[in-house]
Coordinates of C-alpha atoms and ligand atoms in Angstrom, one line a residue:
M1 CA 0.1 0.1 0.0
P2 CA 1.3 3.4 -0.9
I3 CA 1.8 6.0 1.9
K4 CA -1.2 8.2 2.3
I5 CA -2.1 10.9 4.6
L6 CA -5.0 9.8 6.8
K7 CA -8.5 11.1 6.3
S8 CA -9.2 13.7 8.9
E9 CA -12.1 11.6 10.2
V10 CA -9.8 8.7 10.7
A11 CA -7.0 10.9 12.2
S12 CA -9.4 12.5 14.7
Q13 CA -10.8 9.0 15.9
I14 CA -7.3 7.9 16.4
A15 CA -6.5 11.0 18.4
A16 CA -9.8 10.8 20.3
G17 CA -8.8 7.2 21.4
E18 CA -6.0 8.5 23.3
V19 CA -8.0 10.9 25.3
I20 CA -11.3 9.5 25.6
E21 CA -11.0 5.9 26.8
R22 CA -14.3 5.5 28.6
P23 CA -17.3 7.5 29.8
A24 CA -15.3 8.6 32.7
S25 CA -12.7 10.2 30.6
V26 CA -15.7 12.5 29.1
V27 CA -16.7 13.4 32.6
K28 CA -13.2 14.3 33.6
E29 CA -12.6 16.5 30.5
L30 CA -15.9 18.3 30.9
I31 CA -15.4 19.0 34.6
E32 CA -11.9 20.3 33.9
N33 CA -13.2 22.7 31.3
A34 CA -16.0 23.8 33.9
I35 CA -13.4 24.4 36.5
D36 CA -11.2 26.3 34.1
A37 CA -14.0 28.5 33.2
G38 CA -14.2 29.7 36.8
S39 CA -17.6 27.8 37.9
S40 CA -18.6 27.8 41.4
R41 CA -21.2 25.0 40.8
I42 CA -21.0 21.9 38.4
V43 CA -23.8 19.5 37.9
I44 CA -23.2 16.2 36.4
H45 CA -25.9 13.8 35.2
C46 CA -25.3 10.4 33.6
L47 CA -27.4 7.8 32.0
N48 CA -26.5 4.1 31.1
A49 CA -23.3 4.4 33.0
G50 CA -22.4 7.4 30.8
Q51 CA -23.0 5.6 27.4
G52 CA -26.5 6.9 26.9
L53 CA -26.0 10.5 28.3
I54 CA -23.4 12.5 30.1
E55 CA -24.5 16.0 30.7
V56 CA -22.3 18.6 32.5
R57 CA -23.8 22.0 33.4
D58 CA -21.7 24.8 34.9
N59 CA -22.3 28.5 35.7
G60 CA -18.7 29.6 34.4
R61 CA -17.7 32.3 32.1
G62 CA -19.4 30.8 29.0
I63 CA -18.2 30.7 25.3
P64 CA -19.4 33.3 22.8
I65 CA -21.6 32.2 20.2
D66 CA -19.1 32.9 17.4
Q67 CA -16.5 30.7 19.1
L68 CA -18.5 27.7 19.6
E69 CA -17.4 26.0 16.5
L70 CA -13.8 26.8 17.3
A71 CA -14.3 25.2 20.8
V72 CA -14.9 21.8 19.1
T73 CA -12.0 22.2 16.7
R74 CA -8.9 20.2 17.3
H75 CA -6.0 22.1 18.8
A76 CA -8.2 25.1 19.6
T77 CA -7.8 26.4 22.9
S78 CA -8.1 29.8 24.9
K79 CA -5.6 28.6 27.5
L80 CA -2.3 28.6 25.7
E81 CA -0.6 30.6 22.9
T82 CA 3.1 29.9 23.0
A83 CA 5.2 26.9 23.4
E84 CA 7.0 28.6 26.4
E85 CA 3.6 28.9 28.1
L86 CA 3.5 25.0 28.2
F87 CA 5.9 25.1 31.3
Q88 CA 3.8 27.8 33.0
I89 CA 0.3 25.9 32.8
R90 CA -2.2 27.1 35.5
T91 CA -5.4 25.7 33.9
L92 CA -6.3 22.0 33.8
G93 CA -6.7 22.0 30.1
F94 CA -4.2 23.2 27.5
R95 CA -4.3 20.8 24.7
G96 CA -7.3 22.0 23.0
E97 CA -8.3 18.4 22.2
A98 CA -11.0 17.3 24.7
L99 CA -14.2 18.8 23.0
A100 CA -12.9 17.8 19.4
S101 CA -12.2 14.3 20.6
I102 CA -15.6 13.9 22.4
A103 CA -17.5 15.3 19.5
S104 CA -15.7 12.8 17.0
V105 CA -17.1 9.7 18.9
S106 CA -20.4 11.0 20.2
R107 CA -23.6 13.1 19.5
L108 CA -22.4 16.3 21.1
T109 CA -24.5 19.5 22.1
I110 CA -23.1 22.6 23.7
V111 CA -25.4 25.4 24.8
S112 CA -23.5 28.3 26.4
K113 CA -24.0 32.0 27.4
E114 CA -21.5 34.6 28.6
D115 CA -22.8 36.8 31.3
A116 CA -22.6 39.9 29.3
A117 CA -24.2 38.3 26.1
E118 CA -27.9 38.9 25.6
I119 CA -28.6 35.5 24.2
G120 CA -26.6 32.4 24.2
G121 CA -25.7 29.9 21.5
K122 CA -26.0 26.4 20.7
L123 CA -24.0 23.9 18.6
Q124 CA -24.5 20.4 17.6
V125 CA -21.9 17.9 16.3
E126 CA -22.5 14.4 15.3
G127 CA -19.5 12.0 15.0
G128 CA -17.2 15.0 14.4
L129 CA -19.5 16.6 11.8
S130 CA -20.4 20.1 13.1
G131 CA -23.5 21.9 12.5
S132 CA -23.5 25.7 12.8
A133 CA -24.0 27.7 15.9
E134 CA -27.4 29.1 16.4
P135 CA -28.7 31.5 19.0
S136 CA -30.6 29.9 22.0
G137 CA -31.7 31.0 25.3
A138 CA -29.8 29.8 28.2
P139 CA -28.6 30.8 31.6
T140 CA -25.1 32.1 32.2
G141 CA -22.6 29.2 31.9
T142 CA -22.2 26.2 29.8
L143 CA -24.1 23.0 29.1
V144 CA -22.5 20.2 27.4
R145 CA -24.4 17.1 26.5
V146 CA -22.7 13.9 25.2
E147 CA -25.3 11.3 23.9
D148 CA -24.3 7.9 22.5
L149 CA -20.8 7.8 23.4
F150 CA -18.8 5.6 21.0
F151 CA -21.8 5.1 18.7
N152 CA -19.6 5.3 15.6
V153 CA -16.7 3.4 17.3
P154 CA -18.5 0.1 18.2
A155 CA -15.1 -1.6 18.8
R156 CA -14.3 0.7 21.8
R157 CA -17.6 -0.1 23.3
K158 CA -16.5 -3.7 23.4
F159 CA -13.7 -2.6 25.7
L160 CA -15.8 -1.0 28.4
K161 CA -16.3 -2.8 31.5
T162 CA -19.7 -3.6 33.3
D163 CA -21.9 -0.6 33.7
L164 CA -21.2 -1.0 37.5
T165 CA -17.5 -0.6 37.0
E166 CA -18.0 2.3 34.4
R167 CA -20.2 4.0 37.0
R168 CA -17.7 3.6 39.8
H169 CA -15.1 5.2 37.6
I170 CA -17.4 8.1 37.0
D171 CA -18.0 8.3 40.8
E172 CA -14.3 8.3 41.3
T173 CA -13.6 10.9 38.8
V174 CA -16.1 13.4 40.2
T175 CA -15.1 12.7 43.8
N176 CA -11.4 13.5 42.8
Y177 CA -12.3 17.0 41.6
A178 CA -14.6 17.5 44.4
L179 CA -11.6 16.9 46.8
A180 CA -9.4 19.0 44.7
F181 CA -11.7 21.9 44.5
P182 CA -13.7 21.9 47.8
E183 CA -15.0 25.5 47.2
I184 CA -16.8 24.4 44.1
Q185 CA -20.2 22.9 44.6
F186 CA -20.4 19.4 42.9
N187 CA -23.6 17.5 42.2
L188 CA -23.5 14.0 40.5
S189 CA -26.4 11.9 39.7
Q190 CA -26.4 8.7 37.9
E191 CA -29.4 6.9 36.5
H192 CA -31.5 9.7 38.2
K193 CA -29.9 8.8 41.6
Q194 CA -27.8 11.1 43.5
A195 CA -24.3 9.7 43.9
L196 CA -22.3 12.8 45.4
Q197 CA -23.1 16.3 46.6
T198 CA -20.7 18.7 48.0
S199 CA -21.5 22.0 49.6
G200 CA -18.6 24.1 48.1
S201 CA -17.9 25.3 51.6
G202 CA -14.1 24.6 51.1
D203 CA -13.9 22.1 53.9
R204 CA -12.0 19.0 52.4
R205 CA -12.9 16.9 55.5
E206 CA -16.5 17.3 54.8
I207 CA -15.9 15.9 51.2
T208 CA -13.9 13.2 52.7
A209 CA -16.9 12.4 54.8
A210 CA -19.3 12.3 51.8
I211 CA -16.9 9.9 50.3
F212 CA -15.7 7.5 53.2
G213 CA -18.3 8.3 55.8
T214 CA -18.1 10.6 58.7
E215 CA -16.4 8.1 61.0
I216 CA -13.4 7.7 58.7
A217 CA -13.3 11.5 58.0
R218 CA -13.1 12.0 61.7
Q219 CA -10.2 9.9 62.1
M220 CA -8.0 11.1 59.2
L221 CA -4.8 12.9 60.1
E222 CA -3.9 16.4 58.8
L223 CA -0.9 16.6 56.6
L224 CA 0.8 20.1 56.3
A225 CA 4.1 21.0 55.4
Q226 CA 6.1 23.5 53.3
E227 CA 9.5 22.4 52.1
E228 CA 11.2 25.1 49.9
D229 CA 8.7 25.6 47.3
I230 CA 6.8 22.4 47.8
G231 CA 3.6 22.8 49.6
I232 CA 1.9 19.6 50.8
N233 CA -1.4 19.3 52.6
G234 CA -4.0 16.7 52.9
L235 CA -5.4 14.0 55.0
I236 CA -3.9 10.6 55.7
S237 CA -5.3 7.7 57.6
P238 CA -3.9 6.7 60.9
V239 CA -2.1 3.3 61.0
S240 CA -5.3 1.7 62.5
L241 CA -7.3 2.7 59.4
T242 CA -6.2 0.7 56.4
R243 CA -7.3 -0.9 53.1
S244 CA -6.2 -3.9 51.3
N245 CA -5.4 -2.1 48.2
R246 CA -4.0 1.3 47.1
R247 CA -7.2 2.6 45.5
A248 CA -8.0 5.0 48.3
I249 CA -4.6 6.7 47.7
Q250 CA -4.9 9.8 45.6
F251 CA -2.4 12.5 44.8
F252 CA -3.0 15.8 43.3
V253 CA -0.5 18.0 41.8
N254 CA -1.6 21.8 41.5
G255 CA -5.3 20.6 41.6
R256 CA -4.8 17.9 39.1
P257 CA -5.6 14.3 40.2
V258 CA -2.5 12.3 39.0
Q259 CA -1.4 8.7 39.1
D260 CA 2.2 8.4 40.1
Y261 CA 3.8 5.4 41.4
T262 CA 6.8 7.1 43.1
L263 CA 4.7 9.4 45.1
T264 CA 2.6 6.4 46.4
T265 CA 6.0 4.9 47.2
A266 CA 7.1 8.0 49.1
L267 CA 3.7 7.9 51.1
L268 CA 4.2 4.2 52.0
Q269 CA 7.8 4.7 52.9
G270 CA 6.3 7.3 55.3
Y271 CA 4.4 4.8 56.9
H272 CA 7.5 2.4 57.1
T273 CA 7.2 -0.4 59.6
L274 CA 3.8 1.0 60.9
L275 CA 1.5 -0.9 58.5
M276 CA 0.8 -4.6 58.5
A277 CA 1.8 -6.4 55.3
G278 CA -0.7 -6.1 52.6
R279 CA -2.3 -3.2 54.1
F280 CA -2.6 0.4 52.6
P281 CA -3.5 3.7 54.0
I282 CA -6.3 6.0 52.8
A283 CA -4.9 9.3 51.7
Q284 CA -5.6 12.4 49.8
I285 CA -2.5 14.5 49.2
F286 CA -2.4 17.8 47.5
L287 CA 0.8 19.1 46.2
T288 CA 1.5 22.7 45.2
L289 CA 4.6 23.6 43.4
P290 CA 5.4 26.5 41.1
A291 CA 4.1 25.7 37.5
E292 CA 7.5 25.8 36.1
Q293 CA 8.4 22.9 38.4
V294 CA 6.0 20.5 37.0
D295 CA 5.7 19.2 33.3
V296 CA 2.0 18.5 32.7
N297 CA 2.5 17.6 29.1
V298 CA 3.6 14.0 29.4
H299 CA 0.4 12.1 28.9
P300 CA -2.6 12.7 26.7
T301 CA -5.1 12.4 29.4
K302 CA -3.0 14.7 31.7
A303 CA -3.0 11.9 34.4
E304 CA 0.7 11.8 34.8
V305 CA 3.3 14.6 35.4
R306 CA 6.8 14.8 35.6
F307 CA 8.8 16.8 38.3
R308 CA 11.8 18.9 37.7
Q309 CA 13.1 17.8 41.0
P310 CA 11.4 14.4 41.6
D311 CA 14.0 13.6 44.5
E312 CA 13.1 16.6 46.5
V313 CA 9.3 15.9 46.0
F314 CA 9.6 12.2 47.0
A315 CA 11.6 13.1 50.2
A316 CA 9.1 15.9 51.1
V317 CA 6.1 13.6 51.0
Q318 CA 7.8 10.9 52.9
R319 CA 8.9 13.2 55.6
A320 CA 5.6 15.0 55.9
T321 CA 3.8 11.6 56.2
R322 CA 6.3 10.3 58.7
R323 CA 5.9 13.6 60.8
A324 CA 2.1 13.4 60.8
L325 CA 2.1 9.8 61.8
L326 CA 4.5 10.4 64.6
A327 CA 2.7 13.4 65.9
Y328 CA -0.6 11.9 66.1
T329 CA 0.1 8.2 66.8
P330 CA 2.8 6.9 68.9
V331 CA 4.4 3.9 67.5
P332 CA 3.1 0.8 69.0
E333 CA 6.5 -0.3 70.4
L334 CA 5.5 -3.6 71.7
R335 CA 3.9 -4.8 68.6
T336 CA 6.6 -3.4 66.1
Q337 CA 8.6 -6.4 67.4
Y338 CA 6.7 -8.7 65.6
R339 CA 4.0 -8.2 63.3
W340 CA 4.1 -4.8 62.1
H341 CA 6.5 -4.6 59.3
Y342 CA 7.1 -2.7 56.2
D343 CA 5.2 -4.0 53.0
G344 CA 7.7 -3.5 50.3
L345 CA 5.9 -2.8 47.0
D346 CA 6.2 -6.1 45.7
R347 CA 5.1 -8.4 48.6
Q348 CA 6.6 -11.9 48.5
T349 CA 6.8 -14.4 51.3
P350 CA 10.3 -13.9 52.2
S351 CA 12.6 -16.7 52.7
W352 CA 9.7 -19.1 51.8
G353 CA 11.9 -20.3 48.8
S354 CA 14.7 -21.3 51.0
W355 CA 12.6 -23.1 53.5
D356 CA 11.2 -25.0 50.5
Q357 CA 14.6 -26.1 49.3
L358 CA 15.8 -26.8 52.7
S359 CA 12.9 -29.3 53.4
S360 CA 12.5 -30.6 49.8
T361 CA 14.3 -33.7 50.9
Q362 CA 11.6 -34.6 53.3
G363 CA 12.6 -37.1 55.9
K364 CA 11.2 -40.3 57.0
T365 CA 8.4 -40.3 59.3
D366 CA 8.7 -40.5 63.1
S367 CA 9.0 -44.1 64.2
E368 CA 6.7 -43.3 67.1
Q369 CA 3.7 -42.5 64.7
P370 CA 4.0 -44.9 61.9
D371 CA 0.4 -44.5 60.9
I372 CA 0.7 -41.2 59.3
G373 CA 3.4 -42.2 56.7
E374 CA 3.0 -40.2 53.8
E375 CA 2.9 -36.8 55.5
E376 CA 4.5 -33.9 53.6
V377 CA 3.6 -30.7 55.2
L378 CA 5.4 -28.3 53.1
P379 CA 4.8 -28.3 49.5
S380 CA 8.0 -28.7 47.9
G381 CA 7.5 -26.9 44.6
S382 CA 7.9 -23.3 44.1
T383 CA 5.1 -22.3 41.8
E384 CA 2.1 -20.8 43.1
Q385 CA 0.0 -23.9 42.2
E386 CA 2.3 -26.4 43.8
R387 CA 2.5 -24.4 46.9
G388 CA -1.2 -24.4 47.1
E389 CA -3.5 -27.0 48.7
F390 CA -2.8 -30.6 48.3
P391 CA -6.2 -32.0 48.0
G392 CA -6.8 -34.9 50.5
T393 CA -3.7 -34.2 52.5
R394 CA -4.4 -33.9 56.1
S395 CA -2.6 -32.2 58.8
P396 CA -0.3 -34.3 60.8
L397 CA -1.1 -35.0 64.4
L398 CA 0.6 -32.4 66.2
R399 CA 1.6 -31.8 69.8
L400 CA 1.4 -28.3 71.0
V401 CA 4.6 -26.8 72.6
G402 CA 3.6 -23.1 72.9
Q403 CA 3.1 -19.8 71.5
V404 CA 5.9 -17.5 70.2
A405 CA 5.6 -13.7 69.6
A406 CA 1.9 -13.9 70.2
A407 CA 1.6 -14.8 66.7
Y408 CA 2.8 -18.5 66.1
L409 CA 2.1 -21.6 67.7
I410 CA 4.9 -24.1 67.9
A411 CA 4.1 -27.8 67.5
E412 CA 5.9 -31.1 67.3
G413 CA 4.8 -33.3 64.6
P414 CA 5.9 -36.7 63.2
D415 CA 8.7 -35.3 61.5
G416 CA 10.1 -32.3 63.2
L417 CA 9.0 -28.9 64.1
Y418 CA 5.8 -27.1 62.9
L419 CA 5.5 -23.3 63.0
I420 CA 1.8 -22.3 62.7
D421 CA 0.4 -18.9 61.8
Q422 CA -2.4 -18.6 64.2
H423 CA -4.2 -16.1 62.3
A424 CA -4.0 -17.9 58.9
A425 CA -4.9 -21.2 60.8
H426 CA -7.9 -19.6 62.4
E427 CA -8.9 -18.1 59.1
R428 CA -8.9 -21.6 57.5
V429 CA -11.0 -23.0 60.5
L430 CA -13.7 -20.4 60.2
F431 CA -13.7 -20.8 56.5
E432 CA -14.4 -24.3 56.3
R433 CA -17.1 -24.1 59.1
F434 CA -18.7 -21.5 57.0
M435 CA -18.6 -23.5 53.8
S436 CA -20.0 -26.5 55.5
Q437 CA -23.0 -24.6 57.0
K438 CA -23.5 -23.1 53.6
Q439 CA -25.1 -26.5 52.5
D440 CA -28.1 -25.9 54.8
K441 CA -28.7 -22.5 55.9
I442 CA -26.1 -20.2 57.6
P443 CA -27.4 -19.5 61.0
S444 CA -27.5 -15.8 61.8
Q445 CA -28.0 -13.8 64.8
R446 CA -30.1 -10.9 65.2
L447 CA -28.5 -7.8 66.6
L448 CA -30.3 -6.2 69.6
E449 CA -30.3 -3.0 68.0
P450 CA -30.0 -2.6 64.2
E451 CA -26.9 -0.6 63.2
T452 CA -26.6 1.8 60.3
V453 CA -23.4 2.1 58.4
A454 CA -22.6 4.8 55.8
F455 CA -20.6 4.3 52.7
S456 CA -18.9 6.2 49.9
P457 CA -21.0 6.2 46.6
A458 CA -18.7 3.9 45.0
S459 CA -18.7 1.4 48.0
S460 CA -22.3 1.5 48.3
R461 CA -22.8 0.7 44.7
L462 CA -20.5 -2.4 45.3
L463 CA -22.4 -3.4 48.4
E464 CA -25.8 -3.0 46.7
A465 CA -24.7 -5.3 43.9
Q466 CA -23.6 -7.9 46.5
L467 CA -26.6 -7.4 48.8
Q468 CA -28.3 -10.7 47.6
D469 CA -25.3 -12.8 48.2
I470 CA -24.4 -11.2 51.5
N471 CA -27.9 -11.9 52.9
R472 CA -27.7 -15.5 51.8
L473 CA -24.6 -15.8 53.9
G474 CA -26.2 -15.1 57.3
F475 CA -26.3 -11.4 57.1
E476 CA -29.3 -9.4 57.2
V477 CA -28.5 -6.0 55.5
E478 CA -30.9 -3.6 53.9
N479 CA -30.3 -0.6 51.7
F480 CA -31.5 2.4 53.6
G481 CA -31.0 5.0 50.8
R482 CA -28.5 7.7 50.5
H483 CA -25.4 5.2 50.7
T484 CA -26.6 4.0 54.1
F485 CA -27.1 0.4 55.0
I486 CA -29.0 -1.2 57.9
V487 CA -27.5 -4.3 59.5
R488 CA -30.0 -6.3 61.3
A489 CA -28.2 -9.6 61.7
I490 CA -24.9 -11.1 61.2
P491 CA -23.7 -14.8 60.8
V492 CA -23.7 -16.7 64.3
L493 CA -20.1 -17.5 63.4
L494 CA -19.2 -13.7 63.8
A495 CA -21.3 -13.0 66.9
G496 CA -19.3 -10.7 69.0
M497 CA -17.7 -9.0 66.0
E498 CA -18.6 -5.4 65.4
P499 CA -21.4 -5.4 62.7
A500 CA -20.3 -2.1 61.1
G501 CA -16.7 -3.6 60.7
A502 CA -17.9 -6.8 59.2
L503 CA -19.8 -5.0 56.6
R504 CA -17.1 -2.6 55.8
V505 CA -14.8 -5.5 55.1
L506 CA -17.1 -6.7 52.5
V507 CA -16.8 -3.8 50.3
E508 CA -13.4 -2.4 51.1
D509 CA -11.6 -5.5 49.8
F510 CA -13.6 -5.8 46.8
E511 CA -11.3 -5.6 43.8
E512 CA -12.5 -5.0 40.4
D513 CA -13.9 -8.4 39.7
E514 CA -15.9 -8.3 36.5
S515 CA -18.4 -11.1 36.8
P516 CA -16.9 -14.0 38.9
L517 CA -19.0 -17.1 39.0
Q518 CA -21.7 -17.3 41.8
N519 CA -19.9 -19.7 44.2
E520 CA -16.7 -17.9 43.6
I521 CA -18.2 -14.7 44.9
E522 CA -19.6 -16.4 48.0
A523 CA -16.3 -18.1 48.7
K524 CA -14.6 -14.7 48.4
I525 CA -17.1 -13.0 50.6
I526 CA -16.7 -15.7 53.2
A527 CA -12.9 -15.6 53.0
R528 CA -12.9 -11.9 53.6
V529 CA -15.2 -12.2 56.5
C530 CA -13.2 -15.0 58.1
K531 CA -10.1 -12.9 57.6
R532 CA -11.6 -10.1 59.7
A533 CA -13.1 -12.5 62.4
A534 CA -10.0 -14.6 62.8
V535 CA -7.6 -14.1 65.8
K536 CA -5.0 -11.7 65.0
A537 CA -1.4 -11.9 65.3
G538 CA -0.4 -10.2 68.5
Q539 CA -3.2 -11.7 70.4
V540 CA -2.1 -13.8 73.3
L541 CA -3.9 -17.2 73.5
S542 CA -4.5 -19.2 76.5
A543 CA -3.1 -22.8 76.5
E544 CA -6.5 -24.1 76.1
E545 CA -7.2 -21.8 73.0
Q546 CA -3.9 -22.8 71.4
Q547 CA -4.9 -26.5 71.8
A548 CA -8.4 -26.0 70.5
L549 CA -7.1 -23.9 67.4
L550 CA -4.6 -26.7 66.7
Y551 CA -7.3 -29.5 67.1
D552 CA -9.7 -27.6 64.8
L553 CA -7.0 -27.1 62.2
E554 CA -6.3 -30.7 62.1
K555 CA -9.9 -31.4 61.3
T556 CA -10.0 -29.2 58.3
T557 CA -9.8 -30.6 54.9
S558 CA -7.0 -28.1 53.6
P559 CA -5.1 -27.4 56.8
R560 CA -2.1 -26.1 55.1
T561 CA -3.2 -22.9 53.4
C562 CA -5.5 -20.1 54.6
P563 CA -8.5 -19.3 52.3
H564 CA -6.3 -16.7 50.4
G565 CA -3.7 -19.3 49.7
R566 CA -0.9 -18.3 52.2
P567 CA 0.6 -21.2 54.2
T568 CA -0.8 -21.8 57.6
M569 CA 2.3 -23.7 58.6
I570 CA 6.0 -24.0 58.2
H571 CA 7.8 -27.3 58.6
L572 CA 11.3 -27.7 59.8
S573 CA 12.1 -31.4 59.4
V574 CA 14.3 -33.4 61.6
N575 CA 16.2 -34.1 58.5
M576 CA 16.6 -30.2 57.9
L577 CA 17.4 -29.6 61.5
E578 CA 20.2 -32.2 61.5
R579 CA 21.7 -30.6 58.3
Q580 CA 21.5 -27.3 59.7
F581 CA 23.3 -28.4 62.9
G582 CA 25.9 -30.2 61.0
R583 CA 24.9 -33.6 62.3
S584 CA 24.4 -35.1 58.8
G585 CA 24.4 -34.3 55.1
P586 CA 27.4 -33.5 52.7
R587 CA 29.4 -31.2 55.1
Ligands
LIG1 P1 -8.9 22.7 26.4 O1 -9.6 22.7 27.7 O2 -7.5 22.1 26.4 O3 -8.5 24.3 26.0 P2 -11.1 21.7 25.2 O4 -11.3 21.3 23.9 O5 -11.4 21.0 26.4 O6 -9.6 22.3 25.2 O7 -12.0 23.1 25.2 C1 -11.7 24.1 24.1 C2 -12.0 25.4 24.5 O8 -13.3 25.7 24.7 C3 -11.4 26.0 25.9 O9 -10.1 26.4 25.7 C4 -12.4 27.0 26.4 O10 -12.1 28.1 25.8 C5 -13.7 26.5 25.7 N1 -14.5 25.8 26.7 C6 -14.6 24.4 26.7 N2 -15.6 24.2 27.8 C7 -16.0 25.4 28.4 C8 -16.9 25.6 29.4 N3 -17.4 24.8 30.3 N4 -17.0 27.0 29.8 C9 -16.2 28.0 29.1 N5 -15.5 27.6 28.1 C10 -15.2 26.4 27.6
LIG2 MG1 -10.3 21.0 28.2

């Protein structure tokens, strides 16, 4: 094929693909325009998870009627003139691409009026083909209506996730800008239901409360620091308040929500040794730097930035985090000794591999207990699969020796020493009990007083979607509207546990699973609940409790792993001990 210049429709669809990936990208761009226009109130309305309709209305400065057609033209912007200005950007937009991109993949209508103008204007564009601007009555400000997104790019539609997920992305997008601009009033509704409303009072904690609930907002710690020309402020969670993933960590640079791996690392290093493995804080951190210190033009969606002095920014974030944590929460000295350890970014089970190797030459069985011949407690392989459960393998009969570090049980078995993680073991025990009860009906216990729990819009959407499953598992939870749920009963197995906490676990650990199988969902929910209900590391157990746990573990069908696949026990075989002490082996 000879080389040809692409037709302009093709070129603009290619370009649009970079900027508009999903409905939430449209929401993001339109909100940015509204903010750049100096609006104090922004109302967003979506239907069909944004694929039917996205409407953003603002009360900003508006667009003159004779510039409407320019506004939807590619590389047309009022925010930038010279290349030098690229390093002085103070607006959220500057590429002059968003409206043109959106217009090329949807049916777009803009209605806008400047304050001083007598009458407003209206322009319609369909799949990039622009009509001409006509006079139209309108209040001051701009209304952008985007209908049938991707109607002319069906392939793109196929890449969208479930409506639930797309709605959550929209929730999260609006939430981010609401946090970044607390003095602007935001109102988001999806499918005619209000999802987020902020007052525009300028109080960030109030917005945090709207997102995470008042209880969490109250606990968040203030971050405030100024180092040279790097300003840092925001809210971070105390070490007692964590999540199982990084999704609640959000950075903003000069008001722009950004994704930045190194900033997250800096934050986590600030928490160094204070967080349990696999737990992450909630954080909203706002950095202010002189515009020339930040390159915002590195990514078509402007979701990434580059710092001129990244090391200084990194250090400042880390120090500010550390200082805030130390100021508000004394380091739990006692516990530091055992369980609190820093979660490196790629968590692996340290030294597991070496245990593996050492014990791979599994020894003979103890002659005193000949009936449990083919015991092999430590899986000898090193791949994830091999390390997992061995169907049918039972736990060896174990003799309790004691507890160490309030986290592990020591036991003697047929072939050496067994170290048992009490939390993982208890998780396994609870999990199997739950699963066996599931055959009939999981008994539930009514609360003396029903408890209401408030959630963020995004979490409540998740919970709503899971409600049926949850209620089948011994919970009795009801949607109370406005992101609030009433807990009336919890499974008997969890009796004594705080119901709000139990419910929260159900959503906060929910990853972006698209459509797992029904029984997978149930198993997942149960595993999550068990994790929460199991005894923790750091909890001292009486001799009877230790014995009972060991006994219960022996009875499970898969005693060697917790429901999440981590090992419950480590085996130090007699053979290995002998080699380690130089009593046998090659040396
Ligand atoms: P950019 O924001 O990068 O300049 P856009 O394609 O998003 O590019 O918008 C093009 C231009 O249209 C903007 O520069 C601005 O002048 C005008 N505009 C877009 N949306 C609005 C709005 N909500 N209020 C006022 N002006 C707007
Ligand atoms: Mg823009």
